[in-house]
Coordinates of C-alpha atoms and ligand atoms in Angstrom, one line a residue:
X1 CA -28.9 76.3 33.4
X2 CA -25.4 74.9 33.8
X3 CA -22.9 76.7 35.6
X4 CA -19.1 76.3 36.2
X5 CA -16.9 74.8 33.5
X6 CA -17.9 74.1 29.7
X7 CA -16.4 74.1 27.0
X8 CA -17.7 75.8 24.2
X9 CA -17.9 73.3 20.6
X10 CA -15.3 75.8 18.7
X11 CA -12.7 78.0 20.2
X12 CA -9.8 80.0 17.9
X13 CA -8.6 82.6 20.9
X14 CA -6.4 85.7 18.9
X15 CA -4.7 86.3 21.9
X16 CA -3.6 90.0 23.7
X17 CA -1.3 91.5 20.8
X18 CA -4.0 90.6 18.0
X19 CA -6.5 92.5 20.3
X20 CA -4.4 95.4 20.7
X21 CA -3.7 95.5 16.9
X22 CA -7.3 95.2 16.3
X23 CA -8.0 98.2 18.4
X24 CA -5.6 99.9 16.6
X25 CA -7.2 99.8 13.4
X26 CA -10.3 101.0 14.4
X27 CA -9.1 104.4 13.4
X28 CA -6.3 103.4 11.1
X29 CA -5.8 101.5 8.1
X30 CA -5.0 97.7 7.8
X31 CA -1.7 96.2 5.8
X32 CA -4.2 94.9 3.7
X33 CA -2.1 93.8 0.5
X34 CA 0.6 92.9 2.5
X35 CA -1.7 90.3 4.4
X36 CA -3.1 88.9 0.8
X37 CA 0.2 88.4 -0.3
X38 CA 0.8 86.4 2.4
X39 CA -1.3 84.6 2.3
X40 CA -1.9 83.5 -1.6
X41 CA 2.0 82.3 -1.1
X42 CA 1.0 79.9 2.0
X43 CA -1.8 78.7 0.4
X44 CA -0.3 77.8 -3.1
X45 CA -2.2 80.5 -5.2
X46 CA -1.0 83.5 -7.1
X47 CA -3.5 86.1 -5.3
X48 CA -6.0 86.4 -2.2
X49 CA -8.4 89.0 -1.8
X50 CA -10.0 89.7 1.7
X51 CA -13.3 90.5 2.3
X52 CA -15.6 91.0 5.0
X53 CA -16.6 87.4 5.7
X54 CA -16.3 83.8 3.8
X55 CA -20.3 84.5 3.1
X56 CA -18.9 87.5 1.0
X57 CA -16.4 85.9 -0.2
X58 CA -18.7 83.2 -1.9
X59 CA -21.0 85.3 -3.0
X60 CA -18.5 88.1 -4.8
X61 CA -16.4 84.7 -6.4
X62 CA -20.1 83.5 -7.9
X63 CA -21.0 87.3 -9.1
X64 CA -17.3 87.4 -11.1
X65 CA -18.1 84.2 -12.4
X66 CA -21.7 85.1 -13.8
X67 CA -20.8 87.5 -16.0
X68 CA -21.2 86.6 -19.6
X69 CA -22.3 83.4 -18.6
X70 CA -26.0 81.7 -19.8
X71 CA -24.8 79.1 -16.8
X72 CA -26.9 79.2 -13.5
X73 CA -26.6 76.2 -11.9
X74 CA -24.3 76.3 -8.8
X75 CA -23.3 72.3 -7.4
X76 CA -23.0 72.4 -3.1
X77 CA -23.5 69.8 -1.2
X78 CA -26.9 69.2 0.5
X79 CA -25.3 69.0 4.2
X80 CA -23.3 72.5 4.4
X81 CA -23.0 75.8 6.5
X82 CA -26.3 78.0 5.6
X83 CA -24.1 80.6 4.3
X84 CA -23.5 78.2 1.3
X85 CA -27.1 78.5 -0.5
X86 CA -27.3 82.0 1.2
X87 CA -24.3 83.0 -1.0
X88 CA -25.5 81.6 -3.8
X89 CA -28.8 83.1 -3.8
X90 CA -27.3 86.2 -2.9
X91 CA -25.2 86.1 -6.4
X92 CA -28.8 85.3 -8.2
X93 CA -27.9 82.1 -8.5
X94 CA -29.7 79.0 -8.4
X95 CA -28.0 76.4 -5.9
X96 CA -28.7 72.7 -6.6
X97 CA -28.1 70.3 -4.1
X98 CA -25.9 67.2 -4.2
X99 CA -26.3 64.6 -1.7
X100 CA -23.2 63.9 0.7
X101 CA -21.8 60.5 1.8
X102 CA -21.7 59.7 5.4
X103 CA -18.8 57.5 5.0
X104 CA -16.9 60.7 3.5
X105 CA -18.8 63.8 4.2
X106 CA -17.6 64.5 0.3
X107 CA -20.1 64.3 -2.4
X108 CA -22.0 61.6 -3.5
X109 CA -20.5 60.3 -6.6
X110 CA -23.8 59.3 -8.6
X111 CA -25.5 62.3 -6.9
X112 CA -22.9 64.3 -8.1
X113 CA -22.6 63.2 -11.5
X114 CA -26.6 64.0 -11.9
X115 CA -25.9 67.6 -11.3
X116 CA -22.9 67.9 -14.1
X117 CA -26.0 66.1 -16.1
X118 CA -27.2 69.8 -16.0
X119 CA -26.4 72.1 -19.4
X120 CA -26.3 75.2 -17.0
X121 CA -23.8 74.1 -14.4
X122 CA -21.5 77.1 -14.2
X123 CA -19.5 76.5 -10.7
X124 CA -19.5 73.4 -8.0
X125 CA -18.3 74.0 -4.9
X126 CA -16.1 70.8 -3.5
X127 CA -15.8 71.3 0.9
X128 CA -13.2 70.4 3.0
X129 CA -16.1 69.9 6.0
X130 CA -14.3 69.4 9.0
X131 CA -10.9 70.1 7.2
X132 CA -11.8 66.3 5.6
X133 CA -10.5 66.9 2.0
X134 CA -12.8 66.3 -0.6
X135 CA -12.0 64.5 -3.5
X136 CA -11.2 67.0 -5.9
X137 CA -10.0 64.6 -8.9
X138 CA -13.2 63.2 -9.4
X139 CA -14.9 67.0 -9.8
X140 CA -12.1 67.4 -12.4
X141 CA -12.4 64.3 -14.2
X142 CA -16.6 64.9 -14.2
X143 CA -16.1 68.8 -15.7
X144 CA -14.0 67.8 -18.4
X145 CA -13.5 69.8 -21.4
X146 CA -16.7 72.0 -19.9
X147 CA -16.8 75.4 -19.1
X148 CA -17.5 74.8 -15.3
X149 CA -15.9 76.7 -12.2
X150 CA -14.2 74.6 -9.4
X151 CA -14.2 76.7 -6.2
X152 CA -13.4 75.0 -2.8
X153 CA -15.0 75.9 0.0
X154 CA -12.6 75.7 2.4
X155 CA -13.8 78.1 5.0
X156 CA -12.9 74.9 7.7
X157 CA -9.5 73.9 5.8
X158 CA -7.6 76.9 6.7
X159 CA -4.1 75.6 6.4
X160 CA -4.7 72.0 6.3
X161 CA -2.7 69.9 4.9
X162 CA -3.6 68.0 1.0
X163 CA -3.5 64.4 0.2
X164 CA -1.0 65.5 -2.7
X165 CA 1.1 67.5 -1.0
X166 CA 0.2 71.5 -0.5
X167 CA -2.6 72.1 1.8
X168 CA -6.4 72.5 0.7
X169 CA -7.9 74.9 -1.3
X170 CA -5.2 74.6 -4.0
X171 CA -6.6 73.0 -6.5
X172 CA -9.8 74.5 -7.4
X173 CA -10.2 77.2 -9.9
X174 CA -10.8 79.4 -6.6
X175 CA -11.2 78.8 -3.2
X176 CA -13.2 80.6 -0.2
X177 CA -11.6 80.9 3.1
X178 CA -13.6 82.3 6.7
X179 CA -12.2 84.0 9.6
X180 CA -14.8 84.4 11.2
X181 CA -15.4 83.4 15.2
X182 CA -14.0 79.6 15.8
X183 CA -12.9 78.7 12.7
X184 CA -8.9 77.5 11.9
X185 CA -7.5 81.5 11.1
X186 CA -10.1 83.3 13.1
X187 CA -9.8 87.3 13.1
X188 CA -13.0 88.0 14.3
X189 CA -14.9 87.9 11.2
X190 CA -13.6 88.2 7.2
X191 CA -13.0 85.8 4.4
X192 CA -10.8 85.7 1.4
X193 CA -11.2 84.1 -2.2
X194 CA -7.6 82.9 -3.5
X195 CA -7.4 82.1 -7.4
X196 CA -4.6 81.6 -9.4
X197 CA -7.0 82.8 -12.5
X198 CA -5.6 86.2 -12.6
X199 CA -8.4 87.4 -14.7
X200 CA -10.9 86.3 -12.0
X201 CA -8.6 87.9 -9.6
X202 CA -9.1 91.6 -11.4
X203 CA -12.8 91.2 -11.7
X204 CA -12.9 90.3 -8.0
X205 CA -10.8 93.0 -7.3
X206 CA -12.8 95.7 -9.1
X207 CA -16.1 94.3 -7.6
X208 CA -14.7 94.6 -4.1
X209 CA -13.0 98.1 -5.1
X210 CA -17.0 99.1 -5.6
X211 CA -18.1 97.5 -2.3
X212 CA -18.9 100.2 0.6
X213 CA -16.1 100.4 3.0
X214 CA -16.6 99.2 6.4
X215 CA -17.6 102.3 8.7
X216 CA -16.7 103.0 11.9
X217 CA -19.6 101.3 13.9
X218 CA -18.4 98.5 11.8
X219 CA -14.7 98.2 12.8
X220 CA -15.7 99.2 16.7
X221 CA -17.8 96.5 17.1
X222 CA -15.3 94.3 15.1
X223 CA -12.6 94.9 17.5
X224 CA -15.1 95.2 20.2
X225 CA -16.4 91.4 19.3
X226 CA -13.1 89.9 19.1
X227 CA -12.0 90.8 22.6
X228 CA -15.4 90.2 24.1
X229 CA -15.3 86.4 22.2
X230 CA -11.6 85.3 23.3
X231 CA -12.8 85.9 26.9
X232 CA -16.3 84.1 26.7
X233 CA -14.8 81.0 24.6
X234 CA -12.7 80.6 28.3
X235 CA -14.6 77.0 29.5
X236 CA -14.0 79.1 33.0
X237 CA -16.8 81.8 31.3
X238 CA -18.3 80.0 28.3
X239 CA -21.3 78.7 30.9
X240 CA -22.7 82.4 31.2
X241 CA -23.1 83.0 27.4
X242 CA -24.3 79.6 26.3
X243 CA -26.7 79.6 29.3
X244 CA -28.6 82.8 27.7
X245 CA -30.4 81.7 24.6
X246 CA -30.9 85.0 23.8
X247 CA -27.2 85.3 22.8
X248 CA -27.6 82.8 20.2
X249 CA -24.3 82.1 20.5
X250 CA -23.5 79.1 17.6
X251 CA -27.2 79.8 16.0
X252 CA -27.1 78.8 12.0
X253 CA -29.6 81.1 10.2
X254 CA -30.4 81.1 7.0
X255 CA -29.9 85.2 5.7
X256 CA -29.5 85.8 2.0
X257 CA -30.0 89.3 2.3
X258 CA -26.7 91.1 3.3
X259 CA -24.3 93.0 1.4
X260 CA -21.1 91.7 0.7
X261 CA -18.1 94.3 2.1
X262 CA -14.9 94.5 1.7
X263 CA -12.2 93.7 4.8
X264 CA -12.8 95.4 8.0
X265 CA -9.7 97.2 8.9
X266 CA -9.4 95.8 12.9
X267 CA -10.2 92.0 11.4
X268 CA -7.1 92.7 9.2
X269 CA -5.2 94.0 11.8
X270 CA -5.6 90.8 14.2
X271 CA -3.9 88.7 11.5
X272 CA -0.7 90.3 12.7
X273 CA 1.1 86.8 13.4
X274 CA -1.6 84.7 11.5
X275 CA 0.7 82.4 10.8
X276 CA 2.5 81.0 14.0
X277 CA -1.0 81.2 15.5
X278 CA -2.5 79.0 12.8
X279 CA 0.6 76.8 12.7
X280 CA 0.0 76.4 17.0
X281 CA -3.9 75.9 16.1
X282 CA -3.3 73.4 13.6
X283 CA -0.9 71.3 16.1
X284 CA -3.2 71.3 18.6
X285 CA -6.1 70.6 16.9
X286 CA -4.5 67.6 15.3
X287 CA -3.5 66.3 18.9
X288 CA -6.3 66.5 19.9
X289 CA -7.7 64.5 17.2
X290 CA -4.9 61.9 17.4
X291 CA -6.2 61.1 21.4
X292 CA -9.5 61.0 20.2
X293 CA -8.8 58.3 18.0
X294 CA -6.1 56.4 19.8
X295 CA -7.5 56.8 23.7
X296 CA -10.9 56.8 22.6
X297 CA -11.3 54.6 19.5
X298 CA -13.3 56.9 17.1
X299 CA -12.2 56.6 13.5
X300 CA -12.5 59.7 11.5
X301 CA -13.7 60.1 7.8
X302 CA -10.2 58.2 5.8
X303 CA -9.2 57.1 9.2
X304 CA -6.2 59.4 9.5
X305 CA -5.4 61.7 11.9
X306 CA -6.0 65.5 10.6
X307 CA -6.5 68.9 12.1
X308 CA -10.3 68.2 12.1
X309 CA -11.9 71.9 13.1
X310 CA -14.4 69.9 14.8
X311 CA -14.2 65.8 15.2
X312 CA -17.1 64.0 13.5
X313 CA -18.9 61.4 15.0
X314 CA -21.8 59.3 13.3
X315 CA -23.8 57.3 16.0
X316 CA -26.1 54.9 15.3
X317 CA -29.6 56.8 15.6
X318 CA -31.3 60.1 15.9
X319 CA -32.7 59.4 19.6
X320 CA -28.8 58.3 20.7
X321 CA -28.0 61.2 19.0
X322 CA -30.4 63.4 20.9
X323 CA -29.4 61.8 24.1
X324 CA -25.8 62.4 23.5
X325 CA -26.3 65.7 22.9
X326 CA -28.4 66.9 26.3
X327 CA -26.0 64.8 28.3
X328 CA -23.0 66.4 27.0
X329 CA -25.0 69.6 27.6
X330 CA -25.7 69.0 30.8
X331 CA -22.0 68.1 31.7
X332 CA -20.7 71.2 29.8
X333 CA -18.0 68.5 27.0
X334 CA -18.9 71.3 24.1
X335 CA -20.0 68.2 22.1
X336 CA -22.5 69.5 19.2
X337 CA -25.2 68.8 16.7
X338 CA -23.5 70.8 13.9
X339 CA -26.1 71.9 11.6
X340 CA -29.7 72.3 12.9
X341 CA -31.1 70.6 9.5
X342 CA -29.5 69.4 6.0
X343 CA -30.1 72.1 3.2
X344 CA -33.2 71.1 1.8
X345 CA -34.7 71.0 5.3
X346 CA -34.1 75.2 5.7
X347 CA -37.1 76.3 6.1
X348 CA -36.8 79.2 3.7
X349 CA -35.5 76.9 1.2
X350 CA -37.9 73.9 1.5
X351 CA -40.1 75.3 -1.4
X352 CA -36.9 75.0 -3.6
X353 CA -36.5 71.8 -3.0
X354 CA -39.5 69.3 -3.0
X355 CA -38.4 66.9 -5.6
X356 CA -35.6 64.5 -4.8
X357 CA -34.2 63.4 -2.0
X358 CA -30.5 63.7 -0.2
X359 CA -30.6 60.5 2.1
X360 CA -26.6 61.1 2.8
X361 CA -27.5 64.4 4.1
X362 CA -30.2 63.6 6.3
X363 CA -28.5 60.5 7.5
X364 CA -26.1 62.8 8.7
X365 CA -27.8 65.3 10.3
X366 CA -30.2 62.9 12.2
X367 CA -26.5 60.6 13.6
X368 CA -23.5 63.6 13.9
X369 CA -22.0 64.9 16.5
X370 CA -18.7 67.0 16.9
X371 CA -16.2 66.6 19.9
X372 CA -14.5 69.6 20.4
X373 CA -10.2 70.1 19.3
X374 CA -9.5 73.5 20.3
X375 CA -7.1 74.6 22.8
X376 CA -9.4 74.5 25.8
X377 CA -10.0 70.4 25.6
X378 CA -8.0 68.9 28.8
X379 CA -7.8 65.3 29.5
X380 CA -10.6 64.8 31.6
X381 CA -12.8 66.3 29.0
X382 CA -11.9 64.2 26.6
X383 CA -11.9 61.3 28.9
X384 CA -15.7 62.4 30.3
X385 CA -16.3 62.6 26.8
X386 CA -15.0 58.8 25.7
X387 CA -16.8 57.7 28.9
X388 CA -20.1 59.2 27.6
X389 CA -19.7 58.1 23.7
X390 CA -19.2 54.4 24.9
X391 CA -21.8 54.2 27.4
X392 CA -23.9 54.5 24.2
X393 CA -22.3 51.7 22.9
X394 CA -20.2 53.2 20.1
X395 CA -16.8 53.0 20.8
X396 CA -14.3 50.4 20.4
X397 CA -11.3 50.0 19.6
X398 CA -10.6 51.3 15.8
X399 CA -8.0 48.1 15.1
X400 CA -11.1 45.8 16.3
X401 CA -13.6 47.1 13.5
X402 CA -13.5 47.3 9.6
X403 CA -14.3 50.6 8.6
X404 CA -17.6 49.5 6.9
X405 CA -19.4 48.7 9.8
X406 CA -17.9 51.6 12.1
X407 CA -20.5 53.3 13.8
X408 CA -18.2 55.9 14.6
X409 CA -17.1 57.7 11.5
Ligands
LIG1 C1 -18.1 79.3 8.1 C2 -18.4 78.7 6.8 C3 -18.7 79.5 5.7 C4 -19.0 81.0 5.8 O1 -18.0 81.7 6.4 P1 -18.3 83.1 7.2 O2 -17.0 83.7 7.4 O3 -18.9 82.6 8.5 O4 -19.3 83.9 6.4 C5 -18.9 78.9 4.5 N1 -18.8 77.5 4.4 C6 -18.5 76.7 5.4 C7 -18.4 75.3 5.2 C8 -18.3 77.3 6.7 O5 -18.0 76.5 7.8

């Protein structure tokens, strides 16, 4: 087990006066509608609605969706977080799985035009992975004249920027946001859905106006979590957690079985300031990515800088990949594998799946890796981390390659 200095993959520290606040609530309300207001006006949509985590969020948006509908079908991409399918399940739904592009980390365009083949497609979910935006244009153009729900999930886009102008999670017909533990806008767990479909917006509301309120064991621990995470994400303390596998700290399990709640009042409460924090987290994130690209050579899906939540790196094989990984482990860089498998590889969901295959998807969960942006990254770090990417042969300079045969996405 490694002690002394690592840095953990993620990091989104709330800081001493979000604490406090959170503690606060505990026994008190949150300003909840003042905190949807606020945010639906950053992120270019007429309402937000929080909720108890982005999981929730995804599931409640499908449920609102359903009703009336003969549709079933839900479009996500075949390399995702597990709470994606979990969601979907969750809402009775029946998730089907487009393959993903390892240039883009977006859809597969002929992959994705076979699902809006289907006659029972009632939503597709378009992700910002990384904070990369996905092409939304082309989901538009496909849908047409057709009853079919866009909703972004944009649970790692908090706040970035669009190609258009705006930032992510703008476009859709509703988008899913997470705070949860080391994403862009962490509180320590919740999620929102923002819509400008005001009707959607009253059925979500009613549906979360029926959901059980969190209780008090809830809201403790909430509070209780958040403190306890912004000390042990520290690359002074992070060593001691991630050395206990029986933490599972940054375990991906597949759990369809929960019950969506509404927002827990100390999660609410530590947004006091959201948005100079996620301004700071957004500059430092997209630093962070710039040095990785100019003193380190790695060129990111598009090329272009962006406040990637994690920075993706595709390298040329799954035993480099695996090597990478245990070195970086060993010397504590917070370098990662991401997901533990692509969707159809989930062992709960492998039944679902036997016909077709998602070769994007599997290409990229046998080659990624994610360099760490938060806070926490200093220069040797990302230097020991350069050092250890091109000792495996994968980085030069980005001026020196065409993007085709890059290596290094
Ligand atoms: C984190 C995440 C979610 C789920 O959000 P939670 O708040 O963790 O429930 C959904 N989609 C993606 C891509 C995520 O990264």
């Amino acid at each position: 087990m490694r002690t002394g200095r690592t840095l953990p993959p993620t990091a989104a520290p709330v800081g001493a006066t979000a604490i406090a606040a959170a503690v606060g609530a505990i026994f008190a309300d949150a300003p909840v509608s003042t905190r949807e207001e606020e945010i639906a006006r950053y992120l270019g949509h007429a309402q937000a609605v929080l909720l108890s985590s982005g999981k929730a969020a995804l599931a409640v948006v499908l449920e609102a969706l359903k009703a009336g509908e003969g549709t079933r079908a839900v479009a996500i991409p075949a390399y995702t977080c597990y709470s994606v399918p979990a969601a979907v399940v969750r809402a009775g739904l029946e998730p089907v799985l487009v393959d993903v592009d390892p240039e883009t980390f977006d859809f597969d365009p002929a992959s994705l035009e076979r699902a809006f083949a289907r006659p029972d497609l009632l939503a597709v979910i378009p992700t910002h992975l990384f904070g990369i935006p996905a092409n939304i244009d082309r989901v538009q153009a496909l849908r047409g004249r057709r009853r079919i729900a866009i909703i972004e999930d944009a649970a790692q886009a908090f706040g970035v920027a669009a190609p258009g102008g705006g930032r992510l999670g703008a476009r859709g017909d509703a988008a899913i946001f997470s705070l949860g533990r080391g994403k862009h806008l962490s509180a320590g767990g919740g999620g929102l859905i923002a819509t400008r479909d005001l009707e959607l917006a009253a059925r979500v509301r009613s549906m979360v106006a029926g959901l059980p309120t969190p209780g008090l064991v809830r809201r403790a621990r909430t509070a209780l979590e958040l403190a306890i995470v912004d000390l042990l994400v520290q690359p002074s303390v992070y060593w001691l957690p991630a050395g206990l596998p029986f933490l599972g700290i940054g375990e991906t399990d597949y759990a369809p079985h929960f019950n969506p709640g509404g927002p827990v009042a100390p999660a609410v409460a530590a947004l006091e300031g959201w948005s100079a924090r996620l301004e700071r987290s957004l500059a430092g994130r997209l630093a962070q990515s710039t040095r990785y690209i100019t003193d380190c050579g790695f060129v990111p899906p598009g090329g272009a800088a962006r406040p990637f939540l994690r920075f993706p790196v595709l390298l040329d094989s799954a035993g480099e990949r695996t090597r990478v990984l245990a070195e970086a482990r060993r010397l504590g860089l917070g370098v990662s594998g991401m997901y533990p498998t692509a969707i159809h590889q989930v062992p709960e969901l492998r039944d679902r799946f036997r016909e077709g295959a998602w070769p994007g998807a599997d290409a990229i969960q046998a080659r990624l890796v994610t360099l760490p942006t938060h806070a926490y990254v200093d220069d040797r770090d990302r230097r020991a981390i350069g050092a250890l990417l091109r000792a495996r042969g994968q980085s030069t300079p980005a001026a020196t390659r065409s993007s085709r045969t890059a290596a290094v996405l």
